[in-house]
Short mmCIF file of C-alpha atoms in Angstrom, two decimals:
data_model
loop_
_atom_site.label_atom_id
_atom_site.label_comp_id
_atom_site.label_asym_id
_atom_site.label_seq_id
_atom_site.Cartn_x
_atom_site.Cartn_y
_atom_site.Cartn_z
CA MET A 1 209.62 299.54 124.18
CA TRP A 2 209.53 299.80 120.41
CA GLN A 3 213.04 301.22 120.42
CA PHE A 4 214.30 298.31 122.47
CA LEU A 5 212.70 295.78 120.13
CA LEU A 6 214.05 297.59 117.05
CA LEU A 7 217.53 297.62 118.57
CA LEU A 8 217.43 293.90 119.28
CA GLY A 9 216.02 293.11 115.85
CA THR A 10 218.74 295.11 114.08
CA SER A 11 221.48 293.57 116.21
CA LEU A 12 220.58 290.10 115.01
CA LEU A 13 222.10 290.94 111.65
CA VAL A 14 225.51 291.35 113.21
CA THR A 15 227.73 288.27 112.79
CA GLY A 16 230.88 287.02 114.40
CA GLY A 17 229.63 287.34 118.01
CA ARG A 18 230.27 284.63 120.63
CA CYS A 19 226.71 284.65 122.02
CA GLN A 20 224.82 282.01 120.07
CA CYS A 21 221.46 280.32 120.61
CA LEU A 22 221.12 276.56 120.56
CA SER A 23 218.11 276.98 118.25
CA GLU A 24 216.33 280.03 116.87
CA TYR A 25 212.90 278.37 116.85
CA THR A 26 211.50 275.40 118.77
CA GLU A 27 208.22 273.83 119.79
CA MET A 28 207.44 272.19 123.11
CA PHE A 29 204.59 270.53 125.02
CA ALA A 30 203.56 271.10 128.63
CA GLU A 31 200.84 269.43 130.69
CA ALA A 32 198.23 271.72 132.18
CA GLY A 33 198.90 272.25 135.85
CA SER A 34 202.58 271.42 135.61
CA GLN A 35 205.62 273.72 135.44
CA ALA A 36 206.81 274.60 131.95
CA VAL A 37 210.42 275.55 131.26
CA LEU A 38 210.88 277.62 128.09
CA PRO A 39 214.56 277.23 127.14
CA CYS A 40 216.75 280.18 126.22
CA MET A 41 220.50 279.63 126.58
CA CYS A 42 223.69 281.10 125.16
CA ARG A 43 227.30 281.61 126.22
CA PRO A 44 227.71 285.07 127.78
CA ARG A 45 230.17 287.40 126.06
CA SER A 46 231.18 289.08 129.27
CA THR A 47 230.44 288.99 132.99
CA SER A 48 228.49 292.24 132.74
CA ALA A 49 224.78 292.00 133.40
CA ALA A 50 222.69 291.27 130.29
CA VAL A 51 219.33 292.77 129.41
CA VAL A 52 216.71 290.02 129.11
CA LEU A 53 213.22 290.37 127.68
CA TRP A 54 210.57 287.66 127.48
CA SER A 55 207.45 288.54 125.50
CA LYS A 56 204.41 286.77 124.11
CA ASP A 57 202.75 287.44 120.78
CA LEU A 58 199.68 289.67 121.02
CA GLU A 59 200.20 290.16 124.76
CA GLY A 60 203.50 292.02 125.09
CA THR A 61 206.04 291.77 127.89
CA VAL A 62 205.95 288.71 130.17
CA TRP A 63 209.18 289.31 132.11
CA ARG A 64 212.11 291.71 131.78
CA LYS A 65 215.39 292.30 133.57
CA GLY A 66 217.45 295.42 133.00
CA LYS A 67 221.19 296.02 133.41
CA SER A 68 220.59 297.26 136.93
CA GLY A 69 219.05 293.93 137.86
CA LEU A 70 215.56 295.30 138.32
CA GLU A 71 212.83 292.91 137.19
CA HIS A 72 209.49 293.74 135.63
CA TRP A 73 206.50 291.45 135.21
CA GLY A 74 203.71 291.89 132.75
CA ILE A 75 200.12 290.63 133.08
CA GLY A 76 198.42 287.22 132.77
CA ALA A 77 200.92 284.36 132.95
CA ALA A 78 203.59 286.89 133.95
CA GLN A 79 202.35 286.61 137.53
CA ARG A 80 203.43 282.96 137.56
CA VAL A 81 206.84 283.20 135.84
CA GLN A 82 210.40 283.57 137.02
CA CYS A 83 213.93 283.42 135.65
CA PRO A 84 216.33 282.09 138.33
CA HIS A 85 219.17 284.52 139.05
CA SER A 86 221.58 281.68 139.76
CA GLU A 87 221.30 280.47 136.17
CA VAL A 88 221.47 283.84 134.41
CA GLY A 89 225.18 284.25 135.07
CA ALA A 90 225.82 280.90 133.34
CA GLY A 91 223.99 281.96 130.22
CA ASP A 92 220.70 280.26 131.04
CA TYR A 93 217.80 282.68 130.54
CA SER A 94 215.05 280.01 130.53
CA LEU A 95 211.58 281.11 131.64
CA TYR A 96 209.75 279.05 134.30
CA ILE A 97 205.94 279.13 134.22
CA LYS A 98 204.17 277.64 137.24
CA GLU A 99 200.81 275.84 137.04
CA VAL A 100 200.52 276.10 133.28
CA ARG A 101 197.06 276.88 131.92
CA GLU A 102 195.56 276.53 128.47
CA GLU A 103 195.65 280.31 128.00
CA ASP A 104 199.43 280.21 128.50
CA SER A 105 199.85 278.49 125.15
CA GLY A 106 201.21 280.45 122.22
CA LYS A 107 204.44 281.89 120.79
CA TYR A 108 207.06 283.37 123.11
CA THR A 109 210.18 285.36 122.25
CA CYS A 110 213.36 285.48 124.30
CA MET A 111 215.63 288.47 123.59
CA VAL A 112 218.97 288.94 125.31
CA GLN A 113 221.32 291.93 124.86
CA ASP A 114 224.82 290.99 125.98
CA GLY A 115 227.09 293.98 125.47
CA GLU A 116 227.07 294.79 121.78
CA LYS A 117 225.68 291.44 120.75
CA ASN A 118 222.05 290.30 120.89
CA LEU A 119 220.18 287.05 120.53
CA SER A 120 216.59 286.17 119.83
CA LYS A 121 214.79 282.85 120.23
CA ARG A 122 211.21 281.91 119.33
CA ILE A 123 209.34 279.19 121.23
CA LEU A 124 205.88 277.74 120.56
CA LEU A 125 204.29 276.39 123.75
CA ARG A 126 201.51 273.82 123.34
CA VAL A 127 199.47 272.97 126.46
CA ILE A 128 197.93 269.46 126.79
CA LYS A 129 194.96 268.81 129.02
CA VAL A 130 192.91 265.66 129.69
CA SER A 131 189.38 266.09 131.04
CA ILE A 132 186.59 263.64 131.91
CA SER A 133 182.86 264.30 131.58
CA PRO A 134 181.12 263.71 133.89
CA PRO A 135 184.02 263.90 136.37
CA ALA A 136 182.93 260.80 138.34
CA PRO A 137 180.47 258.82 136.19
CA VAL A 138 178.19 256.10 137.55
CA GLU A 139 178.96 252.62 136.32
CA GLY A 140 177.05 251.92 133.11
CA ASN A 141 176.49 255.58 132.16
CA LYS A 142 178.04 257.16 129.07
CA MET A 143 181.23 259.15 129.56
CA THR A 144 183.87 260.95 127.48
CA ILE A 145 187.59 261.47 127.98
CA THR A 146 188.93 264.42 126.01
CA CYS A 147 192.52 265.27 125.16
CA SER A 148 192.86 268.89 124.05
CA VAL A 149 196.04 270.55 122.81
CA SER A 150 196.27 274.32 122.55
CA PRO A 151 197.15 275.16 119.83
CA TRP A 152 196.28 271.87 118.16
CA PRO A 153 199.27 270.52 116.16
CA GLN A 154 198.60 269.68 112.55
CA GLU A 155 199.53 266.18 111.36
CA ALA A 156 199.91 264.95 114.93
CA THR A 157 199.12 261.42 116.14
CA VAL A 158 197.44 260.63 119.45
CA SER A 159 197.54 257.47 121.55
CA TRP A 160 195.79 256.65 124.84
CA MET A 161 197.14 254.72 127.81
CA LEU A 162 195.42 253.33 130.90
CA ASN A 163 197.76 252.77 133.82
CA GLU A 164 200.74 252.96 131.43
CA LYS A 165 199.23 250.32 129.14
CA ARG A 166 198.28 251.35 125.63
CA VAL A 167 194.55 250.95 124.94
CA TYR A 168 194.04 253.05 121.80
CA PRO A 169 194.43 252.58 118.91
CA ASP A 170 195.30 248.99 119.92
CA SER A 171 191.83 248.39 121.38
CA ALA A 172 188.52 248.82 119.56
CA ASP A 173 186.50 249.18 122.76
CA TYR A 174 186.39 252.95 122.47
CA VAL A 175 184.96 255.40 119.92
CA LEU A 176 187.28 258.17 118.77
CA SER A 177 186.18 261.51 117.35
CA LYS A 178 188.34 264.48 116.31
CA ASN A 179 187.62 268.15 116.16
CA GLN A 180 190.75 269.90 117.35
CA ALA A 181 190.78 267.30 120.14
CA SER A 182 190.97 263.56 120.71
CA VAL A 183 187.84 262.16 122.39
CA LEU A 184 187.16 258.68 123.75
CA GLU A 185 183.52 257.74 124.25
CA SER A 186 182.49 254.67 126.22
CA LYS A 187 180.26 253.35 129.00
CA ALA A 188 181.82 253.71 132.41
CA SER A 189 182.93 250.47 134.05
CA ALA A 190 185.06 249.49 137.02
CA GLY A 191 187.74 248.19 134.67
CA MET A 192 188.28 251.71 133.32
CA MET A 193 189.28 253.18 136.66
CA GLY A 194 192.86 254.38 136.88
CA ASN A 195 195.19 256.93 135.31
CA TRP A 196 194.36 257.86 131.73
CA SER A 197 197.19 259.38 129.68
CA CYS A 198 197.02 261.14 126.33
CA VAL A 199 200.28 261.03 124.35
CA VAL A 200 200.63 263.44 121.40
CA HIS A 201 203.37 262.94 118.80
CA LYS A 202 204.44 265.56 116.29
CA GLY A 203 207.67 264.79 114.54
CA ARG A 204 210.31 264.23 117.16
CA LYS A 205 208.35 266.12 119.78
CA GLN A 206 206.09 264.35 122.27
CA GLY A 207 203.71 265.59 124.91
CA LYS A 208 201.80 263.74 127.59
CA ALA A 209 199.00 264.58 130.00
CA THR A 210 197.36 262.35 132.62
CA THR A 211 194.24 262.42 134.76
CA ALA A 212 192.61 259.94 137.13
CA LEU A 213 189.22 258.36 136.42
CA THR A 214 186.94 257.29 139.26
CA VAL A 215 183.84 255.26 138.42
CA ARG A 216 181.10 255.24 141.03
CA GLY A 217 179.18 252.05 141.65
CA ILE A 218 180.18 248.71 143.15
CA VAL A 219 183.90 248.98 143.76
CA ASN A 220 184.33 245.66 145.58
CA PRO A 221 184.48 243.21 143.93
CA SER A 222 186.26 245.17 141.23
CA SER A 223 185.54 242.74 138.37
CA ALA A 224 182.60 240.64 137.25
CA SER A 225 184.75 237.49 137.27
CA ALA A 226 185.73 237.75 140.94
CA LYS A 227 185.87 234.53 142.93
CA VAL A 228 185.56 234.10 146.69
CA TYR A 229 187.15 230.91 148.07
CA ALA A 230 185.81 229.37 151.28
CA GLU A 231 186.30 226.10 153.15
CA VAL A 232 183.21 223.96 153.65
CA GLY A 233 181.98 224.50 157.20
CA SER A 234 183.67 227.86 157.66
CA ALA A 235 182.24 231.39 157.64
CA VAL A 236 182.79 233.80 154.74
CA THR A 237 181.65 237.21 153.53
CA LEU A 238 180.59 237.94 149.96
CA PRO A 239 181.59 241.57 149.27
CA CYS A 240 179.29 244.17 147.77
CA VAL A 241 180.71 247.62 148.53
CA PHE A 242 179.50 250.73 146.72
CA SER A 243 181.55 253.90 146.28
CA THR A 244 181.92 255.82 149.52
CA GLY A 245 179.12 258.31 149.96
CA LEU A 246 176.60 256.51 147.76
CA THR A 247 173.33 255.35 149.27
CA PRO A 248 171.95 252.66 146.95
CA SER A 249 168.28 251.81 147.06
CA ASP A 250 166.47 248.53 146.40
CA THR A 251 169.58 246.46 147.09
CA ALA A 252 169.23 242.72 146.58
CA TRP A 253 171.20 239.47 146.62
CA GLU A 254 170.40 236.63 144.21
CA ARG A 255 171.78 233.23 143.38
CA LEU A 256 172.07 232.47 139.67
CA ASP A 257 171.85 229.21 137.82
CA THR A 258 173.84 228.34 134.69
CA SER A 259 171.38 230.24 132.50
CA GLY A 260 171.46 233.38 134.67
CA SER A 261 168.03 232.94 136.22
CA ALA A 262 167.58 233.91 139.87
CA LEU A 263 167.36 231.21 142.55
CA PRO A 264 166.57 231.43 146.28
CA LEU A 265 169.54 232.07 148.55
CA PRO A 266 170.81 229.17 150.72
CA PRO A 267 169.59 229.30 154.35
CA SER A 268 173.16 229.85 155.56
CA PHE A 269 173.13 233.42 154.16
CA ASN A 270 172.65 235.95 156.97
CA LEU A 271 170.92 238.99 155.46
CA THR A 272 170.30 240.49 158.89
CA SER A 273 174.01 241.41 159.03
CA LEU A 274 173.28 244.23 156.57
CA LEU A 275 171.53 246.18 159.30
CA SER A 276 174.81 246.85 161.13
CA LEU A 277 176.70 248.03 158.03
CA PRO A 278 176.96 251.55 156.52
CA PRO A 279 174.54 252.25 153.65
CA TRP A 280 177.19 251.84 150.94
CA ASP A 281 178.28 248.39 152.22
CA ARG A 282 175.85 245.64 151.25
CA SER A 283 178.19 242.70 151.87
CA VAL A 284 176.45 239.54 153.09
CA GLY A 285 177.82 237.00 155.57
CA VAL A 286 177.59 233.23 155.27
CA GLU A 287 177.73 231.66 158.71
CA HIS A 288 178.34 228.06 157.66
CA VAL A 289 179.36 227.34 154.07
CA GLY A 290 177.67 224.21 152.79
CA GLN A 291 179.04 221.79 150.26
CA GLY A 292 176.38 222.81 147.76
CA ASP A 293 176.68 226.58 148.28
CA GLY A 294 179.22 227.04 145.51
CA GLY A 295 178.05 228.94 142.44
CA ARG A 296 177.27 232.37 140.99
CA TYR A 297 175.76 235.20 143.04
CA ARG A 298 174.67 238.72 142.12
CA CYS A 299 174.46 241.90 144.17
CA SER A 300 172.48 244.86 142.83
CA GLY A 301 171.30 248.32 143.82
CA THR A 302 169.93 251.51 142.27
CA VAL A 303 172.22 254.57 142.14
CA GLU A 304 171.02 257.87 140.66
CA GLY A 305 168.31 256.10 138.70
CA ARG A 306 170.58 253.40 137.23
CA ARG A 307 170.56 249.76 138.28
CA VAL A 308 174.11 248.71 139.17
CA THR A 309 174.94 245.00 139.43
CA LYS A 310 178.01 242.91 140.10
CA GLU A 311 178.37 239.15 139.85
CA MET A 312 180.81 236.95 141.73
CA GLN A 313 181.36 233.26 142.29
CA LEU A 314 181.61 231.40 145.58
CA VAL A 315 184.08 228.52 145.32
CA THR A 316 183.84 225.87 148.04
CA ALA A 317 186.88 223.83 149.03
CA GLN A 318 187.24 220.66 151.07
CA VAL A 319 189.59 217.71 151.54
CA LEU A 320 188.24 214.30 150.56
CA SER A 321 189.74 211.20 152.21
CA ASN A 322 189.42 207.53 151.33
CA SER A 323 188.35 205.00 153.96
CA PRO A 324 191.14 202.43 154.46
CA SER A 325 189.96 198.83 154.99
CA THR A 326 192.74 198.00 157.45
CA GLN A 327 194.93 199.92 159.83
CA LYS A 328 197.98 199.46 157.61
CA ALA A 329 196.23 200.52 154.40
CA PRO A 330 197.47 203.73 152.67
CA VAL A 331 195.48 206.96 153.01
CA SER A 332 194.95 209.48 150.19
CA LEU A 333 193.80 213.09 150.70
CA THR A 334 192.31 214.96 147.72
CA CYS A 335 191.96 218.75 147.51
CA ASN A 336 188.54 219.28 145.96
CA LEU A 337 187.22 222.66 144.70
CA SER A 338 183.83 223.39 143.19
CA ASN A 339 185.57 225.50 140.54
CA ALA A 340 189.30 225.13 139.90
CA SER A 341 189.53 227.18 136.70
CA GLU A 342 191.96 229.71 138.22
CA VAL A 343 194.11 227.18 140.11
CA THR A 344 197.58 226.63 138.67
CA GLU A 345 199.17 224.65 141.50
CA TYR A 346 198.30 222.70 144.66
CA GLU A 347 200.59 222.50 147.68
CA TRP A 348 200.29 220.24 150.74
CA VAL A 349 201.62 221.72 153.98
CA ARG A 350 201.94 220.00 157.36
CA VAL A 351 201.07 222.26 160.30
CA THR A 352 202.58 221.55 163.72
CA TYR A 353 202.48 223.29 167.10
CA ASP A 354 205.08 223.34 169.87
CA LEU A 355 204.42 223.36 173.62
CA ASN A 356 203.88 227.15 173.56
CA GLY A 357 201.28 226.86 170.80
CA THR A 358 203.57 228.39 168.17
CA GLN A 359 202.58 227.26 164.70
CA SER A 360 205.11 226.08 162.15
CA GLU A 361 204.55 224.91 158.60
CA SER A 362 206.53 222.73 156.24
CA SER A 363 205.80 222.16 152.59
CA VAL A 364 205.64 218.45 151.84
CA GLN A 365 204.30 217.87 148.36
CA LYS A 366 202.97 219.51 145.20
CA GLY A 367 199.86 218.17 143.57
CA ARG A 368 196.15 217.78 144.14
CA VAL A 369 196.36 214.37 145.86
CA LEU A 370 198.49 213.58 148.93
CA GLY A 371 199.32 209.91 149.48
CA ILE A 372 200.23 208.55 152.94
CA ASN A 373 201.42 204.93 153.06
CA ARG A 374 200.60 204.54 156.74
CA VAL A 375 199.43 207.04 159.34
CA THR A 376 201.97 207.34 162.16
CA ASP A 377 203.02 209.91 164.73
CA ARG A 378 205.31 211.47 162.15
CA ASN A 379 202.61 212.29 159.64
CA SER A 380 199.54 212.64 161.85
CA GLY A 381 198.06 215.98 162.87
CA GLU A 382 196.90 218.95 160.84
CA TRP A 383 197.36 219.17 157.05
CA ALA A 384 196.61 222.15 154.81
CA CYS A 385 196.06 222.16 151.07
CA ARG A 386 196.92 225.51 149.50
CA PHE A 387 195.85 226.31 145.98
CA HIS A 388 197.71 228.94 143.97
CA GLY A 389 196.78 231.10 140.99
CA LYS A 390 198.77 233.29 138.64
CA LYS A 391 198.90 236.12 141.20
CA GLY A 392 199.61 234.07 144.33
CA VAL A 393 197.71 232.05 146.92
CA LEU A 394 193.96 231.83 146.30
CA GLY A 395 193.03 230.02 149.50
CA SER A 396 193.55 226.92 151.61
CA VAL A 397 191.63 224.10 153.28
CA THR A 398 192.65 222.03 156.31
CA TYR A 399 192.24 218.40 157.32
CA HIS A 400 192.95 216.71 160.66
CA LEU A 401 194.37 213.21 161.07
CA HIS A 402 194.35 213.29 164.89
CA LEU A 403 191.39 210.92 165.31
CA MET A 404 192.64 208.31 162.88
CA SER A 405 196.16 208.34 164.28
CA GLY A 406 194.78 208.02 167.84
CA LEU A 407 192.83 204.91 166.97
CA MET A 408 195.83 203.31 165.37
CA ARG A 409 198.03 204.15 168.35
CA ASP A 410 195.46 202.55 170.67
CA ASN A 411 195.44 199.40 168.54
CA GLU A 412 199.23 199.22 168.48
CA THR A 413 199.40 199.80 172.25
CA GLY A 414 196.74 197.17 172.85
CA SER A 415 198.62 194.60 170.76
CA SER A 416 201.89 195.18 172.59
CA SER A 417 200.07 194.98 175.95
CA ASN A 418 198.51 191.65 174.98
CA VAL A 419 201.89 190.21 174.05
CA ALA A 420 203.38 191.30 177.38
CA MET A 421 200.44 189.89 179.29
CA VAL A 422 200.65 186.51 177.54
CA ALA A 423 204.39 186.33 178.15
CA GLY A 424 203.95 187.16 181.86
CA LEU A 425 201.18 184.63 182.28
CA GLY A 426 203.25 181.93 180.65
CA PHE A 427 206.21 182.63 182.92
CA PHE A 428 203.95 182.55 186.00
CA LEU A 429 202.46 179.19 184.96
CA LEU A 430 205.93 177.76 184.41
CA VAL A 431 207.10 178.80 187.91
CA LEU A 432 203.89 177.46 189.41
CA LEU A 433 204.43 174.13 187.65
CA LEU A 434 207.99 173.86 188.97
CA VAL A 435 206.82 174.61 192.53
CA LEU A 436 204.11 171.98 192.30
CA VAL A 437 206.59 169.40 191.00
CA GLN A 438 208.99 170.13 193.87
CA MET A 439 206.18 169.93 196.41
CA TYR A 440 205.11 166.61 194.98
CA ARG A 441 208.65 165.22 195.18
CA ASN A 442 208.98 166.34 198.80
CA TYR A 443 205.66 164.75 199.57
CA ARG A 444 206.75 161.44 198.05
CA ARG A 445 210.05 161.45 199.86
CA ARG A 446 208.42 162.19 203.25
CA LYS A 447 205.87 159.46 202.72
CA LEU A 448 208.61 156.91 202.10
CA ILE A 449 210.53 157.98 205.18
CA LEU A 450 207.53 157.69 207.52
CA GLN A 451 207.32 153.96 206.71
CA TYR A 452 210.78 153.44 208.36
CA PRO A 453 211.19 155.64 211.53
CA ALA A 454 214.66 154.33 212.36
CA LEU A 455 215.78 155.08 208.86
CA GLU A 456 214.52 158.62 209.31
CA THR A 457 216.68 158.98 212.46
CA ILE A 458 219.71 157.62 210.66
CA VAL A 459 219.18 159.96 207.74
CA HIS A 460 218.76 162.93 210.06
CA THR A 461 221.92 162.04 211.99
CA ILE A 462 223.94 161.63 208.80
CA ALA A 463 222.75 165.01 207.58
CA ASN A 464 223.77 166.71 210.83
CA GLU A 465 227.20 165.11 210.78
CA ARG A 466 227.67 166.23 207.17
CA GLU A 467 226.86 169.80 208.12
CA ASP A 468 229.32 169.71 211.08
CA ARG A 469 232.10 168.40 208.89
CA GLU A 470 231.47 171.18 206.38
CA ARG A 471 231.64 173.88 209.09
CA ASN A 472 234.86 172.46 210.53
CA ARG A 473 236.50 172.34 207.11
CA VAL A 474 235.66 175.99 206.52
CA LYS A 475 237.18 177.00 209.87
CA GLU A 476 240.38 175.03 209.20
CA ASP A 477 240.75 176.69 205.81
CA GLU A 478 240.42 180.12 207.40
CA ILE A 479 243.02 179.35 210.11
CA SER A 480 245.52 178.00 207.55
CA LYS A 481 245.24 181.21 205.55
#
């Protein structure tokens, strides 16, 4: 072994060879648990097999390949390394270390003997690891997130990211301490859950390691400013879900006033529903949301000796309508919320149903108030007011115009029926009057005739003769044709 190292060391003094390293010394970072690739590349002088030796300071051989192609592994990290044969022929002698550990850090040497020429490359491997203590803290308890680098780089800068968003040093919510490591100290909260990344900069080199933080406690709602929107008269559930596996004790629901003092719960809250839920789910159902039920509520429970609480706000929504004085008066519908601080836009949607019961919606207007000049068949039916926030739809509330439109239709139908009835009655009276007039005239004429019987006979005879003459004339006309 010593002879081989001496031969390689002496050969480095020879110049003019075609086998050249990209760099004689380099530093690199690798995240603990990942695969590290230690680079070692040069252009081969010939197609003959090269002798490759990877070694680590103070530990000796890691991996070696002789001219015959036989491979030899050392101890420690050597059991997790390989040098792909497919790349060796192209001059790539990089060393692959699987599942990197902190003890794999240190200085490595790559030595390649290619015919009469040799190369040597030195690589410093730094391993980054992020750890959390305790691994899954309870909400409100103290916790630390540590970023360790082995070996620790001098004059390096460290930054922290939560879900790819930089939080330190931009934020002052965390306490930083250094002693060959970067440590964040804080109280665990639901807002800290996610992927924490430690980014280490040293010159042009950068390393990054990430780990996931899970905070045990009330996970739903996830924030203290959560709002639950519900339509007045509907049923709703206020969530209070603890981390799976936790069994909180002394759980309680409270209503809070503006000063934070506890108030009795409204009678519509059904606490008996908790009996059918798993121990970590303390959500409460509201069977019938009242107009005055909006406000702040708090759910609490004891977990591992610590009182965990979470506040939320119930926002009630309803549509207010004016009372028109006449049937033709305009109607205005107002979308009213007990707390509209998160609402950025209101949208009025008309909901219709076909004969099969299929629902269709059409957006009509933006704005909090919907004005209808006159309720007709075209605008009667079901209306929905949707209220939007920055992240999408927050909720909706419906209003029905079926009853009002029905009354107006009845009035319109009644008016038209009255007009038709009056017109028919007038026509009937007119016909009756004409009949009576004709009957009266006939009566007068018959009365006059009865006074002169002979005259009646003469008149009758004249009438018969007139009819005979008319019949004969018609026959003559037909024969002449």
